[in-house]
Short mmCIF file of C-alpha atoms in Angstrom, two decimals:
data_model
loop_
_atom_site.label_atom_id
_atom_site.label_comp_id
_atom_site.label_asym_id
_atom_site.label_seq_id
_atom_site.Cartn_x
_atom_site.Cartn_y
_atom_site.Cartn_z
CA UNK A 9 30.48 -29.70 15.76
CA UNK A 10 27.66 -29.82 13.34
CA UNK A 11 26.94 -33.09 11.64
CA UNK A 12 24.23 -31.74 9.34
CA UNK A 13 25.44 -29.67 6.36
CA UNK A 14 23.35 -27.15 4.46
CA UNK A 15 21.98 -28.28 1.11
CA UNK A 16 20.44 -25.81 -1.33
CA UNK A 17 17.50 -26.81 -3.44
CA UNK A 18 17.69 -26.60 -7.25
CA UNK A 19 15.89 -23.23 -7.50
CA UNK A 20 18.23 -21.63 -4.97
CA UNK A 21 21.29 -22.96 -6.85
CA UNK A 22 20.08 -21.39 -10.07
CA UNK A 23 19.50 -18.04 -8.44
CA UNK A 24 22.92 -18.13 -6.73
CA UNK A 25 24.70 -19.08 -9.94
CA UNK A 26 22.97 -16.27 -11.89
CA UNK A 27 23.32 -13.46 -9.33
CA UNK A 28 26.58 -14.11 -7.57
CA UNK A 29 28.91 -16.29 -9.58
CA UNK A 30 32.20 -17.42 -7.98
CA UNK A 31 33.15 -17.94 -4.39
CA UNK A 32 33.11 -15.34 -1.67
CA UNK A 33 36.63 -14.02 -2.21
CA UNK A 34 35.98 -13.53 -5.97
CA UNK A 35 32.87 -11.48 -5.19
CA UNK A 36 34.74 -9.32 -2.61
CA UNK A 37 37.59 -8.74 -5.12
CA UNK A 38 35.08 -7.72 -7.83
CA UNK A 39 33.34 -5.31 -5.45
CA UNK A 40 36.70 -3.72 -4.55
CA UNK A 41 37.59 -3.30 -8.24
CA UNK A 42 34.28 -1.59 -8.95
CA UNK A 43 34.80 0.81 -6.02
CA UNK A 44 38.34 1.59 -7.15
CA UNK A 45 37.05 2.27 -10.71
CA UNK A 46 34.46 4.71 -9.36
CA UNK A 47 37.12 6.51 -7.28
CA UNK A 48 39.46 6.82 -10.31
CA UNK A 49 36.58 8.05 -12.50
CA UNK A 50 35.78 10.77 -9.96
CA UNK A 51 39.43 11.83 -9.67
CA UNK A 52 39.82 12.00 -13.47
CA UNK A 53 36.61 13.95 -13.75
CA UNK A 54 34.67 11.48 -15.75
CA UNK A 55 31.04 12.58 -15.72
CA UNK A 56 32.01 16.13 -14.64
CA UNK A 57 30.81 19.25 -16.38
CA UNK A 58 32.64 19.67 -19.70
CA UNK A 59 34.79 22.79 -20.13
CA UNK A 60 32.89 23.91 -23.26
CA UNK A 61 29.52 24.06 -21.43
CA UNK A 62 27.74 27.32 -22.26
CA UNK A 63 24.60 27.20 -20.10
CA UNK A 64 24.46 29.88 -17.44
CA UNK A 65 21.28 30.03 -15.32
CA UNK A 66 19.55 33.36 -15.01
CA UNK A 67 18.99 34.09 -11.30
CA UNK A 68 16.85 37.03 -10.40
CA UNK A 69 17.99 39.69 -7.91
CA UNK A 70 15.28 38.63 -5.52
CA UNK A 71 16.41 35.00 -5.64
CA UNK A 72 20.02 36.06 -5.01
CA UNK A 73 18.91 37.88 -1.80
CA UNK A 74 17.19 34.84 -0.35
CA UNK A 75 19.45 33.04 2.16
CA UNK A 76 20.22 29.39 1.38
CA UNK A 77 18.20 26.86 3.37
CA UNK A 78 19.86 24.36 5.69
CA UNK A 79 19.35 20.65 5.41
CA UNK A 80 16.99 20.75 8.41
CA UNK A 81 14.91 23.41 6.71
CA UNK A 82 14.88 21.46 3.48
CA UNK A 83 13.54 18.37 5.26
CA UNK A 84 11.00 19.99 7.62
CA UNK A 85 10.86 23.66 6.61
CA UNK A 86 8.17 23.33 3.95
CA UNK A 87 5.84 21.52 6.37
CA UNK A 88 6.48 24.15 9.07
CA UNK A 89 5.86 27.01 6.68
CA UNK A 90 2.67 25.35 5.45
CA UNK A 91 1.47 24.83 9.00
CA UNK A 92 2.20 28.46 9.91
CA UNK A 93 0.42 29.69 6.77
CA UNK A 94 -2.68 27.61 7.59
CA UNK A 95 -2.70 28.93 11.23
CA UNK A 96 -2.45 32.52 9.92
CA UNK A 97 -5.36 31.98 7.51
CA UNK A 98 -7.42 30.40 10.29
CA UNK A 99 -6.76 33.34 12.64
CA UNK A 100 -7.64 35.81 9.94
CA UNK A 101 -10.89 33.94 9.29
CA UNK A 102 -11.81 33.95 13.00
CA UNK A 103 -11.16 37.72 13.17
CA UNK A 104 -13.26 38.28 10.09
CA UNK A 105 -16.16 36.26 11.57
CA UNK A 106 -15.92 38.17 14.88
CA UNK A 107 -16.17 41.55 13.13
CA UNK A 108 -19.87 40.84 12.49
CA UNK A 109 -20.57 40.30 16.18
CA UNK A 110 -22.19 43.44 17.62
CA UNK A 111 -23.06 42.37 21.13
CA UNK A 112 -21.40 44.41 23.84
CA UNK A 113 -22.35 43.73 27.44
CA UNK A 114 -23.75 46.69 29.41
CA UNK A 115 -22.38 47.01 32.92
CA UNK A 116 -24.27 48.96 35.51
CA UNK A 117 -22.28 51.00 38.01
CA UNK A 118 -23.81 51.88 41.33
CA UNK A 119 -22.22 54.38 43.73
CA UNK A 120 -20.92 52.82 46.87
CA UNK A 121 -21.25 49.20 45.61
CA UNK A 122 -18.13 47.22 44.83
CA UNK A 123 -17.70 43.57 43.98
CA UNK A 124 -16.01 41.37 46.48
CA UNK A 125 -13.33 40.57 43.88
CA UNK A 126 -12.54 44.27 43.46
CA UNK A 127 -12.26 44.62 47.20
CA UNK A 128 -10.00 41.59 47.39
CA UNK A 129 -7.68 42.91 44.70
CA UNK A 130 -7.37 46.36 46.20
CA UNK A 131 -7.09 45.46 49.88
CA UNK A 132 -4.85 43.19 51.89
CA UNK A 133 -5.45 39.48 51.20
CA UNK A 134 -5.49 38.54 54.87
CA UNK A 135 -8.11 41.09 55.74
CA UNK A 136 -10.23 39.87 52.79
CA UNK A 137 -10.05 36.28 54.05
CA UNK A 138 -10.87 37.46 57.56
CA UNK A 139 -13.94 39.32 56.26
CA UNK A 140 -15.16 36.19 54.42
CA UNK A 141 -14.78 34.12 57.60
CA UNK A 142 -16.65 36.76 59.54
CA UNK A 143 -19.53 36.71 57.05
CA UNK A 144 -19.68 32.94 57.24
CA UNK A 145 -20.10 33.01 61.04
CA UNK A 146 -23.07 35.40 60.85
#
């Protein structure tokens, strides 16, 4: 059992009196009444679109063809599209810069001479390894 009780200072008492008058049960009752009023307003249609409203939005054919976006797309879709667009622009810029490059390596071909890699790719791997070991022992 606690022997020390909580005591509010003067400033805290003023704030409590101004913001939440009454005891706990009164505040809960007031909150329930406000929620019930909101529910009944919604059911009666208070704040709904009046029946004599004449505004009709003009939606283009193109806009009608676009599929509606999901909530996930609405939250992250714009960022993903922007990122994809920036990547596309970056790739196009790299291609444009590479168009100016004219260097093409010249490869000389000699009859009867093959690279070891070409031999390795065309022949059996074990025989290639054996030939390398044989060269090493020489």
